Each structure stands twice: as C-alpha cells, then as structure tokens.
Short mmCIF file of C-alpha atoms in Angstrom, two decimals:
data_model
loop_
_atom_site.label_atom_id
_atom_site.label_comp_id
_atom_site.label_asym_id
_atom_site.label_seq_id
_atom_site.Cartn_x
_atom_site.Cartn_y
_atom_site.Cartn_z
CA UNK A 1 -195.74 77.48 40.66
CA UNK A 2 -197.96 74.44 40.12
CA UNK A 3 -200.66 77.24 39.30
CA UNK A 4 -198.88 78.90 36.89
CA UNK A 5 -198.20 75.32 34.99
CA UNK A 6 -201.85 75.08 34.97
CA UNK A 7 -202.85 78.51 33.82
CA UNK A 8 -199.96 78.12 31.20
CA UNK A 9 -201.51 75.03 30.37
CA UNK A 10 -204.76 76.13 29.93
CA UNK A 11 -204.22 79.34 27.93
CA UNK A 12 -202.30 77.06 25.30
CA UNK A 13 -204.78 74.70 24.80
CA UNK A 14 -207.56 77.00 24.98
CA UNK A 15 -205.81 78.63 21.75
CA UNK A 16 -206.12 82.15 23.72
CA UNK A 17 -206.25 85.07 20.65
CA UNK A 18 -204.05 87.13 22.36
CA UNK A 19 -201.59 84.66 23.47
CA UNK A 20 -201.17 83.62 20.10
CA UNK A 21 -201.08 87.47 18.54
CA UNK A 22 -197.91 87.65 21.25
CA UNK A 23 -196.50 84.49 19.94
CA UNK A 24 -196.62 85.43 16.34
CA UNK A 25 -195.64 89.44 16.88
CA UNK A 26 -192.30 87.47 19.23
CA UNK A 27 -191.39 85.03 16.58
CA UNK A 28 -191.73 87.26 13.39
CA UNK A 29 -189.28 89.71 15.29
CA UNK A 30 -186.82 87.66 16.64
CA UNK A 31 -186.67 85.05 13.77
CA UNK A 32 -186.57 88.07 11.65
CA UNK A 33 -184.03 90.43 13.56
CA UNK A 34 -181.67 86.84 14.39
CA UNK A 35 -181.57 86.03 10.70
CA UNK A 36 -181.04 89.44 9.25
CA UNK A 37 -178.23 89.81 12.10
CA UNK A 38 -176.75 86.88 10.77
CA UNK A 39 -176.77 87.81 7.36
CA UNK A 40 -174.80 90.93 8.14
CA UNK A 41 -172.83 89.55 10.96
CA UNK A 42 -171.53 86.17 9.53
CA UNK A 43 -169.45 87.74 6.52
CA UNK A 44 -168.33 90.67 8.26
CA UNK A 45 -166.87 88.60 10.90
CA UNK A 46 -165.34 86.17 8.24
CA UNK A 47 -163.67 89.21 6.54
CA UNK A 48 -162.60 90.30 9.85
CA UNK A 49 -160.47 86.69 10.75
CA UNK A 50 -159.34 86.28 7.42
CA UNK A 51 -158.26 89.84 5.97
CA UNK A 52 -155.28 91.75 7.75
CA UNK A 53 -155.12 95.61 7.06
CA UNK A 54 -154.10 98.24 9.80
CA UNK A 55 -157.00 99.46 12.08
CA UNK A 56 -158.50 95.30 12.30
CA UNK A 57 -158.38 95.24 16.05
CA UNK A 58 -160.21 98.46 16.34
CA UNK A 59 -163.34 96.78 14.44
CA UNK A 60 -162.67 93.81 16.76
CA UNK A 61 -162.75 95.94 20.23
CA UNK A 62 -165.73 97.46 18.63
CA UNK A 63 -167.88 94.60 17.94
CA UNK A 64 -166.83 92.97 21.35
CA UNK A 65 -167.80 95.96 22.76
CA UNK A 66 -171.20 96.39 21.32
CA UNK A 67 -171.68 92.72 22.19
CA UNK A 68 -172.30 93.97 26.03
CA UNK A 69 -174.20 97.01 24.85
CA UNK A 70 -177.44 97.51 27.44
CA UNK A 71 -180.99 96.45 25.11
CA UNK A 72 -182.20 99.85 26.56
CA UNK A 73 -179.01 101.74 25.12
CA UNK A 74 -180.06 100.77 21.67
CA UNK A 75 -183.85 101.61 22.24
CA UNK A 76 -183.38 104.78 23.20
CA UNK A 77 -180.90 105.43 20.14
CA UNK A 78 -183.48 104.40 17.48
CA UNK A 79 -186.58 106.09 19.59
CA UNK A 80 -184.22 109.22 19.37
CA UNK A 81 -183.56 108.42 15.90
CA UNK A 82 -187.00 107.31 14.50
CA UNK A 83 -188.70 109.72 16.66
CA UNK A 84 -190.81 112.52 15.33
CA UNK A 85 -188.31 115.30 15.94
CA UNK A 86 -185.35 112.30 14.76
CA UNK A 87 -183.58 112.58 11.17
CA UNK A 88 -185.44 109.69 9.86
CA UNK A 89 -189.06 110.66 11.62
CA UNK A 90 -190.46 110.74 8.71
CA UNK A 91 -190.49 106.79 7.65
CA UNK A 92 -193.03 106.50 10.83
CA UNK A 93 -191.36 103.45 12.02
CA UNK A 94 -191.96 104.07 15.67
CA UNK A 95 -193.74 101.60 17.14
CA UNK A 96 -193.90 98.90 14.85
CA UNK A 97 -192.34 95.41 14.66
CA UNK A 98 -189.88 97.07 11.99
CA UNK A 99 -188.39 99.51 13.93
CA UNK A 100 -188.27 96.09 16.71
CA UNK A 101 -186.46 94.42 14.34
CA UNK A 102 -183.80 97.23 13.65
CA UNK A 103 -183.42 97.25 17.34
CA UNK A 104 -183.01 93.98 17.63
CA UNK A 105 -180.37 93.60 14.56
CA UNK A 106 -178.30 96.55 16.25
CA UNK A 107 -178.10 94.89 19.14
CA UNK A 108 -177.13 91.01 18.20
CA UNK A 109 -175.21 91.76 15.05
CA UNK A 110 -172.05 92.31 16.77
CA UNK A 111 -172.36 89.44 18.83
CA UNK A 112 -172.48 87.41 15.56
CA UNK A 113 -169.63 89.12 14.22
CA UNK A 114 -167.03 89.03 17.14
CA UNK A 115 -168.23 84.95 17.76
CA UNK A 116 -167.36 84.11 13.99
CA UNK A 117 -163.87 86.44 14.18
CA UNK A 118 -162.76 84.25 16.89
CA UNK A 119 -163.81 81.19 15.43
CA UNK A 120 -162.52 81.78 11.85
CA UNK A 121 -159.02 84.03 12.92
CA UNK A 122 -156.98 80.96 14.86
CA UNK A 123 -157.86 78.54 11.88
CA UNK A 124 -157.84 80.72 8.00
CA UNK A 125 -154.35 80.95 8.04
CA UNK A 126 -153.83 77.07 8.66
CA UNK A 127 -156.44 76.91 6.10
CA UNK A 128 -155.02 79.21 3.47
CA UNK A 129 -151.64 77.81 3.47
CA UNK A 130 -152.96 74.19 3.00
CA UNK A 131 -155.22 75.06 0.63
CA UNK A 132 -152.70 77.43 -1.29
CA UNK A 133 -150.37 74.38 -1.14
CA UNK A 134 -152.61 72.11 -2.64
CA UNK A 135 -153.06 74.86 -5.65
CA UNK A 136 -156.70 75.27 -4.65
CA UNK A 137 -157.91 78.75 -6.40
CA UNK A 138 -159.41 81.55 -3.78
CA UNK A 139 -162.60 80.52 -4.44
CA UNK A 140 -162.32 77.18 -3.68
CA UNK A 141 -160.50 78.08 -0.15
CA UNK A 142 -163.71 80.13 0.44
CA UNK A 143 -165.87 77.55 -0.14
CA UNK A 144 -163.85 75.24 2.24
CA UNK A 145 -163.75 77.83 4.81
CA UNK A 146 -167.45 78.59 4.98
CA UNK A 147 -167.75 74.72 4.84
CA UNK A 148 -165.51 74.65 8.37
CA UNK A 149 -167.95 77.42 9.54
CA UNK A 150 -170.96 75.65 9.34
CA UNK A 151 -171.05 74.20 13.04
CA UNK A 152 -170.42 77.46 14.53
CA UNK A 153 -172.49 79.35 12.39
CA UNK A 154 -175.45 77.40 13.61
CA UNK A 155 -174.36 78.10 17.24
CA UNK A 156 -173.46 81.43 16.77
CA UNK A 157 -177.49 81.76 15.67
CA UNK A 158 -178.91 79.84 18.31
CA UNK A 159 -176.91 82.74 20.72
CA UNK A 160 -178.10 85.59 18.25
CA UNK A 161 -181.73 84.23 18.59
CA UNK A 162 -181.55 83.87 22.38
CA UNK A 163 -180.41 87.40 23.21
CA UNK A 164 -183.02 88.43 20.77
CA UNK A 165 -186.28 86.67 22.65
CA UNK A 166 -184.89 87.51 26.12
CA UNK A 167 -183.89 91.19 25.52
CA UNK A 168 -187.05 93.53 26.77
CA UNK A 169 -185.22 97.14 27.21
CA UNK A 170 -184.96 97.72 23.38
CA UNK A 171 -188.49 96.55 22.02
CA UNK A 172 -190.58 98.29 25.09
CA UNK A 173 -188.89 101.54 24.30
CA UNK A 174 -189.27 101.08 20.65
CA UNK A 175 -192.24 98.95 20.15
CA UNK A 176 -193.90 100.47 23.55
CA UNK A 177 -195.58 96.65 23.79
CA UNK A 178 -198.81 97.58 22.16
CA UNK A 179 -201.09 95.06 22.38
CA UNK A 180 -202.13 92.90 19.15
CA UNK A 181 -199.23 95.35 17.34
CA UNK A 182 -195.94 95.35 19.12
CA UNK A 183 -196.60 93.59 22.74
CA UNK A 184 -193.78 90.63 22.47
CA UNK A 185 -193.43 87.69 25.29
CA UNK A 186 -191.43 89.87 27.47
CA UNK A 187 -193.05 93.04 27.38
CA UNK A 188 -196.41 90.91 27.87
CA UNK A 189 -194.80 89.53 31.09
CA UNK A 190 -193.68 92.87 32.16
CA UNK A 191 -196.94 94.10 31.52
CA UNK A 192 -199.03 91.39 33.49
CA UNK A 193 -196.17 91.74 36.44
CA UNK A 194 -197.11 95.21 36.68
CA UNK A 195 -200.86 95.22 36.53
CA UNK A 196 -200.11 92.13 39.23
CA UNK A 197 -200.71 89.24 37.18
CA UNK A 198 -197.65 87.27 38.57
CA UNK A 199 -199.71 83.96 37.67
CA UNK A 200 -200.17 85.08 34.10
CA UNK A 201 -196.50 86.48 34.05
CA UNK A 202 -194.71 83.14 34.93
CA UNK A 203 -197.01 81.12 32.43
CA UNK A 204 -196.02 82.98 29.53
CA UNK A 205 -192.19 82.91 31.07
CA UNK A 206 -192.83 79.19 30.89
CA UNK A 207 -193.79 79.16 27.05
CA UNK A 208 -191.15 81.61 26.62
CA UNK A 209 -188.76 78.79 27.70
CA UNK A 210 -190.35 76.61 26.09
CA UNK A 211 -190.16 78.11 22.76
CA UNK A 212 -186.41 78.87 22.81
CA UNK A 213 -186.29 75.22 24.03
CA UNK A 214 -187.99 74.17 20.71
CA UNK A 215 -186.02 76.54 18.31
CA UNK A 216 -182.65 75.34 20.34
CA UNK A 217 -183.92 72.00 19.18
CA UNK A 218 -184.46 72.35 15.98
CA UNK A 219 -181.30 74.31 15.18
CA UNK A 220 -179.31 71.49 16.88
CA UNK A 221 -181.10 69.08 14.75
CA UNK A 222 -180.08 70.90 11.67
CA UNK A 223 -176.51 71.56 13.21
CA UNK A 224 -175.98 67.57 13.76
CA UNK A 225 -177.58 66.73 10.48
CA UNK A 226 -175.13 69.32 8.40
CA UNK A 227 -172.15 68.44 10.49
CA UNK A 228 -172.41 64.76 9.72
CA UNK B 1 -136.12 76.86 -9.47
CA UNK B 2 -134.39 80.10 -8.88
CA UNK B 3 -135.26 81.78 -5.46
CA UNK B 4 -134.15 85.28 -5.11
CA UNK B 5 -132.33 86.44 -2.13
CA UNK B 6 -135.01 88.07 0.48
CA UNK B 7 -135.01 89.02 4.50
CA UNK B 8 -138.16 88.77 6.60
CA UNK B 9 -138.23 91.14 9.29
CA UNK B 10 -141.17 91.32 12.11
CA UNK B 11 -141.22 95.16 13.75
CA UNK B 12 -137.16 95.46 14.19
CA UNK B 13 -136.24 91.92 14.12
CA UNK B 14 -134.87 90.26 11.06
CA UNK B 15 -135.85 86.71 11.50
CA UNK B 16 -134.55 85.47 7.78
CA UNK B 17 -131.84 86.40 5.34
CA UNK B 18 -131.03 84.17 2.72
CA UNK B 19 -128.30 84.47 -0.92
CA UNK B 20 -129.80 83.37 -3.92
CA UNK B 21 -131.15 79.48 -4.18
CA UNK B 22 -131.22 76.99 -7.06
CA UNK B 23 -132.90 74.22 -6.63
CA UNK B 24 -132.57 71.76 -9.17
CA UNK B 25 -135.14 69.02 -10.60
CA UNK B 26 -134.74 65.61 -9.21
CA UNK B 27 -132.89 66.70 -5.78
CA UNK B 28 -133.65 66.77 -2.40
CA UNK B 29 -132.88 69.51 -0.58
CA UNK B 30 -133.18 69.05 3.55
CA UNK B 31 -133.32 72.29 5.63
CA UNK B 32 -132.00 71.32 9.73
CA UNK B 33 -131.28 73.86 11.83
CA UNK B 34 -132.80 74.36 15.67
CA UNK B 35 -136.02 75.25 16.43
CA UNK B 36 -136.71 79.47 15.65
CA UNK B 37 -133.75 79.25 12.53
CA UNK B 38 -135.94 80.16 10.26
CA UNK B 39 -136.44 77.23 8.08
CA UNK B 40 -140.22 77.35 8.06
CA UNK B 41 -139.98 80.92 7.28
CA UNK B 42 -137.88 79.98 4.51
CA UNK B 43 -140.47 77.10 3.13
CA UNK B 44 -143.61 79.69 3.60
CA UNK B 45 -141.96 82.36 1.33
CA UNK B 46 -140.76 79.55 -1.17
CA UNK B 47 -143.64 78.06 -1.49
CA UNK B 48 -145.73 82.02 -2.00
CA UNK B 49 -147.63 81.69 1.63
CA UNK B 50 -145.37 84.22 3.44
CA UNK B 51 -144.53 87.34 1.79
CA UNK B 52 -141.06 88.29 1.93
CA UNK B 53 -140.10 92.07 2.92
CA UNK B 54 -141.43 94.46 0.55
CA UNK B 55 -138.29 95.96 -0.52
CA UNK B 56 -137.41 91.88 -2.22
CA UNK B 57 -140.89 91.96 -4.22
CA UNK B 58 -144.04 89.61 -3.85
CA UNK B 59 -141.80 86.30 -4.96
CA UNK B 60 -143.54 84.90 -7.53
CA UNK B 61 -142.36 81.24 -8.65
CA UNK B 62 -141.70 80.18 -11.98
CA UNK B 63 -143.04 76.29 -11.40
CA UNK B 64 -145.81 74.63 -9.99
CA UNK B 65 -145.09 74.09 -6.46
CA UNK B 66 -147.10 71.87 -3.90
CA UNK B 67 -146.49 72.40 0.20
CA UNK B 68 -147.63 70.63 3.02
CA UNK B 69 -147.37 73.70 6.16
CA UNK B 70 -146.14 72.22 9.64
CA UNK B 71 -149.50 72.24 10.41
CA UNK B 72 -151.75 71.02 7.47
CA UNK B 73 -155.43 71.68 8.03
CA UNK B 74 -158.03 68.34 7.88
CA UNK B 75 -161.23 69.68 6.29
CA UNK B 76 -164.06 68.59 8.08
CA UNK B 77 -165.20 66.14 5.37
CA UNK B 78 -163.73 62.16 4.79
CA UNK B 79 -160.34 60.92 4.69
CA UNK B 80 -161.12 60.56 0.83
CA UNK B 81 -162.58 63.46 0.36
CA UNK B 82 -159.39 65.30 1.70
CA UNK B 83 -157.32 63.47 -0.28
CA UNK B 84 -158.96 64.45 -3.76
CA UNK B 85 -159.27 67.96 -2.85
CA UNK B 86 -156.59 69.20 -5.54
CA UNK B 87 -158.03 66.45 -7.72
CA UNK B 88 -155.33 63.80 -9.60
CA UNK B 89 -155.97 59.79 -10.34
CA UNK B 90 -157.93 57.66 -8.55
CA UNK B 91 -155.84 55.02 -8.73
CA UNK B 92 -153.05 57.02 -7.45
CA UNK B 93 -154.42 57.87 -4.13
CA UNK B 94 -155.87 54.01 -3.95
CA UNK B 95 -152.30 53.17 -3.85
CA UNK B 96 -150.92 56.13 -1.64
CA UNK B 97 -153.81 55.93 0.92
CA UNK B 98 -153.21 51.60 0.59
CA UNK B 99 -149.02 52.38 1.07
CA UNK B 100 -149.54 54.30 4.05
CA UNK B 101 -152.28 52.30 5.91
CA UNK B 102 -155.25 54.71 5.54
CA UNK B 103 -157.54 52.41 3.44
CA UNK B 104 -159.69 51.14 6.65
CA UNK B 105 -160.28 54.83 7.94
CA UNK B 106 -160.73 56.31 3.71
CA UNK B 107 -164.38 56.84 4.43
CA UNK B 108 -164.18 57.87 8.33
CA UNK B 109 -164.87 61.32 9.20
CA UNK B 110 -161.26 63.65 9.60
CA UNK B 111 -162.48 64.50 13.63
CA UNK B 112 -162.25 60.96 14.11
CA UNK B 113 -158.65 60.56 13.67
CA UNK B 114 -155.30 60.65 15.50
CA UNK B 115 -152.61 62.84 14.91
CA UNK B 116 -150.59 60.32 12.98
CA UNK B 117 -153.47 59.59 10.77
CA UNK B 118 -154.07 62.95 10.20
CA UNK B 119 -150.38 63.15 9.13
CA UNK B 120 -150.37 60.18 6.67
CA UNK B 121 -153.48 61.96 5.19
CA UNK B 122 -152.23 65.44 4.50
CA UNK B 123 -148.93 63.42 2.72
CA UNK B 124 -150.86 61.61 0.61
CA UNK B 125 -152.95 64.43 -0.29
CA UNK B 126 -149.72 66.32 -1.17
CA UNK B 127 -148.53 63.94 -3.23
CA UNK B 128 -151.03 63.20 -5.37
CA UNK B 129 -150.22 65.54 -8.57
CA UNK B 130 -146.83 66.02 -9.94
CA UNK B 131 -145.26 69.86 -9.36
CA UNK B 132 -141.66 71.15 -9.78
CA UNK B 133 -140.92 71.81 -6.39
CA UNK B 134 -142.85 69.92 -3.61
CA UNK B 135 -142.22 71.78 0.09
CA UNK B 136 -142.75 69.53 3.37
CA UNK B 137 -142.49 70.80 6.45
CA UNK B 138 -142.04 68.45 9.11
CA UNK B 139 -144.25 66.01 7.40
CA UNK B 140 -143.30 63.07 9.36
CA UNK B 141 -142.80 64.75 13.04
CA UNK B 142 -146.00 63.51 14.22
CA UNK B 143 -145.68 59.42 12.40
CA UNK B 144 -144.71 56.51 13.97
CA UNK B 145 -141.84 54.90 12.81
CA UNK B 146 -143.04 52.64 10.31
CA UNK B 147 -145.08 55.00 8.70
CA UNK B 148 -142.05 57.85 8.72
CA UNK B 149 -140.42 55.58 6.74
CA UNK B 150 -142.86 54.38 4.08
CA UNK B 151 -143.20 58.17 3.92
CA UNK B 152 -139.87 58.47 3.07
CA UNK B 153 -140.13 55.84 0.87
CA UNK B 154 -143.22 58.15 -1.19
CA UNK B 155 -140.92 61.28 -1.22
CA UNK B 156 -138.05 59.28 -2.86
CA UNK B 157 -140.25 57.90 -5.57
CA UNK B 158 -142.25 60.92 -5.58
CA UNK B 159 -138.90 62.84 -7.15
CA UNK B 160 -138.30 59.81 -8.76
CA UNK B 161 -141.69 59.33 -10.94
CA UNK B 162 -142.04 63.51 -11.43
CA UNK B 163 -138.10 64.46 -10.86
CA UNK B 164 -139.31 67.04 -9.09
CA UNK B 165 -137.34 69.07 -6.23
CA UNK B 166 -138.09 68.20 -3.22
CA UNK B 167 -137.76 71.41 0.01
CA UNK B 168 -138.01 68.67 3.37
CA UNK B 169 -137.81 70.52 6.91
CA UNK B 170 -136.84 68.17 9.36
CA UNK B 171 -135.46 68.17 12.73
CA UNK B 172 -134.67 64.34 12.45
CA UNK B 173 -131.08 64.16 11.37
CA UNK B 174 -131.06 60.62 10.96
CA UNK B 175 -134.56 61.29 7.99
CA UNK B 176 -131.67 63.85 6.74
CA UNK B 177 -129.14 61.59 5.91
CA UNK B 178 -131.62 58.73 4.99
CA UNK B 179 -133.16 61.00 2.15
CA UNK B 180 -130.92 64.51 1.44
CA UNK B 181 -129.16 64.96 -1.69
CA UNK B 182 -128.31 68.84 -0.32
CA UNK B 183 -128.49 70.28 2.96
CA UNK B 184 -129.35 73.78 3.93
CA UNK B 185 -128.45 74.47 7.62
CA UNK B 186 -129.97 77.70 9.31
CA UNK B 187 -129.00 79.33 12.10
CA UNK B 188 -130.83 82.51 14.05
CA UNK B 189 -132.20 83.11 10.36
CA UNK B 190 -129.07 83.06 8.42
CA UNK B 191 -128.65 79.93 5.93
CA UNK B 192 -125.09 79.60 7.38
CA UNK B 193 -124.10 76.48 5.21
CA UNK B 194 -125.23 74.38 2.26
CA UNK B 195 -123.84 72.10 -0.22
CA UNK B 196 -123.94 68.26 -0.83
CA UNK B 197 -125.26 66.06 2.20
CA UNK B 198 -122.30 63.79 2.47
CA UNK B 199 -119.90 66.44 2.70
CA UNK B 200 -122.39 69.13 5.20
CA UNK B 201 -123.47 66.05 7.42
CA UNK B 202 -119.94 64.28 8.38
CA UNK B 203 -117.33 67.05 6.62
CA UNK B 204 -118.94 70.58 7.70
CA UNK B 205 -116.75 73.70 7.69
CA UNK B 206 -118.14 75.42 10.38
CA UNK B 207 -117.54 75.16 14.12
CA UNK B 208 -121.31 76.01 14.66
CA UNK B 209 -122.55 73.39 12.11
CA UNK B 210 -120.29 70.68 13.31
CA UNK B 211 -121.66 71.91 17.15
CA UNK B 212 -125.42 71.45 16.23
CA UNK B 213 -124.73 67.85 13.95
CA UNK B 214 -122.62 66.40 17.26
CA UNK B 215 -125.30 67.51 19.66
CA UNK B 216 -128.15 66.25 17.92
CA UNK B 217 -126.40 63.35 16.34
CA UNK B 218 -125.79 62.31 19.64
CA UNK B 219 -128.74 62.44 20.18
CA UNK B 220 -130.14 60.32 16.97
CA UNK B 221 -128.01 57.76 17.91
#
C-alpha cells in the first residue's frame, strides 16, 4: 500500500505524459457527459414534479429505472448503435471520447432527472399556491422554484459526476481504452491490473479518489457559497 | 364576490358541495367545521389554486384575491426578502414585521426560524397589498398566543383600512367569535349552515351544528 502511495507520488510529480493524457481524456468526458446530463436532466425532472398529465408515473418508473441500468448495458447499446453495421455507423463515432460522452449522458441523465422529481414534487405545489396567493405571475414562481433548487441541483451533480468517473463497463466497450485517445482512469487501472501492474493500478485508484475528492470540494464550495 | 356553486370529487368520492356564496366587502367570513369538512377545499377553489370539477368551469374570480395556504412556503431567501415578494410599501411591512415581533430576525435567513416565526412571516407577507377578498387558512394554528392575537388584531384592521372580505379557516372557536362577522360551518363536505356569527355560534338550527359548537366549545373553555 505504502508502495503504491509512493509510486502514485512519484508519477504525479514527475508530470508522467501519459498520466496526464489519462487525466485530461477522464476529466473532458466526465465533466463533459455530467454537465450535458444535467442540462437535459434538471428541467425534465422539474417538468416532471411540477406538471400533472396522465401517463407521469410511467416517465417516473422509467427514469428510476434507468437510474440502476448496468454501465455495460448502455455500452453495448451505442457499440451496437454506432457500430459499422449500426443505423448511425456512418458518423464514425466509435471509439472516441464523443461517443464516451453519449454513453456516459445515457447513463447519468436519469439519475439527474428522478433526484430533482423527488426533490421538486413534495414542495411545487406548496410553492405554487403561495406564490399564486401572493399574485406572483408564472414566471416569477419559476424563478423562485429554480431558486429553491439550487442546493440540490449542486448535489444532484456532484452524484451525476461520481457515477460518471467510477463507471468503466460503458467507456471500455465504447471507447475500447485506447491509449493517448480514449484510455480513461478506470480503463487505465483495468488495463495495468491485467497486464499485472497492481502497484500502478492502485496509484492511479488513489488519484482517482483524489480527484473526485477535489471536484466534491469545489462543488460544495460553490453549493455553500450560493446557498448562503 | 360571487362564488358559483361547485362539487369537488376525487375518483368516486365527492369531498365538497357548496350553493352559491356572496361574500361581501368589509366582512369576515369564518369557515369551522372538523378536520376533513372540506373547508380548505373550499378556500383552494376560492382563492383559483384548486380547480373545481370540470362540469362547474375553471372558477375564475372577479377581484383581486390574496391567500395564505395552510401551509405557506418560506423561500429560501431573508425574512425581508419574503415579505416584499408581491412588492407593496416599505413602510407598511416596517410596521407589520415591527407589530408582530419579526424586526430582530428581518434580515435572518428563513431556515433559521421556528414555526411560529415562520407563521408571523407568511401573515405579514399576505397582508401587505390591499385585495377584495383575502383567504387565510389556519394562519394562526401554529402562533403563540400573543402573537394569534396581534394577528387578529392585523386581519381586523386589514378589512378595516382596504374593506376587503376576509375567508378565515379556523379550528379555534374562541378566534371565531373574537373576529367573525359570518360563519360558514362544513360538515363531510357539505356547507350545512351559514348566516350571521351571533346567531350560528350561540342560536344554531341544527342538531349537528349545535353538537360540534358544544363539543369544541367545551373544549375552548
């Protein structure tokens, strides 16, 4: 263990290219994929615990379903979609950080929307009425609803981002960890586990940790300083 | 105001019918009645929330109308802040927030404060611009009794500066006879009596009226 501190140690410092290629290729996916997924997920799920119209729960079973969905599940749909012999073949996506990305956003976007759902459904109709009573127009009662969202929005990311730079099933069978194109953290631990490398595999587990330790800081720090 | 007639029914269960309403400017009309009645149905479909069944229409009110629900949400953002949300006079909501002992807490944060705070705050926010019918739900269920009856004191002169009508559900009977000028008694979603507080509260004509005032009366005392 003590080892592996020291050779994680040592290939930080010693600004090791490849290290850093799997750094970059890991953040630029899962910042990307986590924001995108929260772009998509964060007003569907708003729409979803404010709006009432016959079929609602079936959207809600589905996105709590797809929350537990297997990374591996969605790789193999995109591979069979982006594939050669796959409808959309053709936009040569396959093995690149795109087609990661997509992956990625498949798989975290309903987490994002089924977290905000349950946040937003118990509280928009306390927070219509009030604001209806106080003859506050619909925009207005928009505003102050995203403005009550704001705290779990920011969690709700931090969880998106975290499934996103653990998950390895999805990006191995779509990005098929290419090194200096598609190889991510995980894939490069998987990798170094299989050739052997278990000293190698733990030190990059350990900057793996410690790099979801640093965005889980800084979200917090924006969470705290938005909340206040 | 003129509120049509309308039912509200959830799957096969009717859980409101109520004749025709008038309420007039300057009055205060109390709704009592035990808990499930109906009278918060009642205030939600006044006061446009709620819709009514569809066969009664979307009711659509011919006033301005201001309601506090039973459970009035504090936006995460200063006691202040909260307060000025529909907008109105300064001055006015120095001297509501000052009446109802807010003014040390104005600036504090809405998570930071208790459920009688939070209370005094959603009043004063509904009272801070005139309407023609103002709709409070319970607003003093969760006060103290002090501040229950300074809040009492604010609906009175409420109606009194803007003669507006004022819709109060209450469970407190004693708040009833303190403030109603009408009383509007429901029962398993029926309005099963109204007419002038003195004669509903001591004088009513039905057995099941006259059962609920004696048992909860009794229990006022």
């Amino acid at each position: 263990m003590l080892g592996a501190f020291i050779t994680a140690w040592e290939l930080i410092i010693s600004g090791d290219r490849e290290l850093i290629n799997i750094l970059i290729v890991t953040a630029k996916t899962c910042l990307t994929s986590s924001l995108i997924a929260l772009l998509i997920g964060v007003p569907l799920g708003i729409w979803l615990g404010t709006t009432r119209f016959k079929g609602k729960h079936v959207f809600i079973v589905l996105a709590r379903t797809l929350m537990g969905m297997p990374p591996v599940v969605a790789g193999l749909l995109m591979y069979m979609l982006f594939s050669g012999v796959g409808p959309f073949g053709k936009l040569k996506l396959l093995f690149t950080v795109t087609i990661m990305v997509i992956a990625q956003v498949i798989l975290i976007t309903p987490l994002v929307i089924a977290n905000l759902e349950t946040y937003v459904s118990p509280i928009s109709q306390q927070i219509y009425e009030t604001a209806f009573g106080l003859g506050l127009g619909r925009r207005r009662t928009f505003v102050l609803l995203y403005n009550e969202c704001v705290y779990p929005i920011f969690s709700t990311y931090l969880l998106a981002f975290s499934r996103a730079i653990a998950e390895v099933g999805a990006v191995s069978m779509v990005g098929g960890a290419i090194a200096w194109k598609t190889n991510v953290m995980t894939t490069a631990i998987m990798l170094y586990t299989n050739r052997g490398s278990f000293t190698l595999g733990i030190a990059l587990g350990m900057i793996l940790i410690a790099l979801s330790l640093l965005v889980n800081i800084a979200v917090t720090m924006m969470q705290r300083r938005l909340s206040a | 105001m003129i509120i049509p007639p309308f039912t509200k029914t959830y799957g096969r269960r009717t859980v409101l019918r109520t004749p025709q309403l008038t309420f007039d400017p300057g009055k205060i009309y109390v709704l009592i009645g035990p808990n499930g009645s109906g009278k918060s149905t009642f205030a939600r479909i006044t006061a446009g929330v709620l819709d009514p069944d569809e066969k009664n229409g979307k009711h659509v009110s011919d006033g301005v109308i201001r309601y506090m629900p039973q459970k009035s949400y504090p936006f995460r953002m200063s006691v202040r802040r909260n307060i000025m949300l529909s907008g109105g006079d300064p001055e006015r909501a120095e001297e509501l927030i000052r009446r109802l002992n807010l003014t040390a807490i104005e600036q504090q944060k809405i998570s930071s404060l208790s459920g009688g705070e939070t209370a005094r705050m959603a009043l004063v926010r509904v009272l801070m611009k005139p309407c023609d019918l103002l709709i409070l739900d319970e607003p003093t269920s969760a006060m103290d009794m002090e501040s229950a009856m300074i809040s009492e004191q604010l609906i009175t002169e409420y109606r009194n500066l803007y003669g507006s009508a004022v819709l109060l559900v209450t469970h407190d009977l004693s708040q009833a006879r303190r403030l109603a000028d009408e009383v509007l008694f429901f029962q398993e979603g029926e309005l099963y009596e109204y007419g002038p507080a003195e004669k509903l509260l001591y004088h009513p004509q039905k057995e099941i009226t006259r059962r609920f005032l004696e048992f909860y009366g009794s229990l006022a005392k």
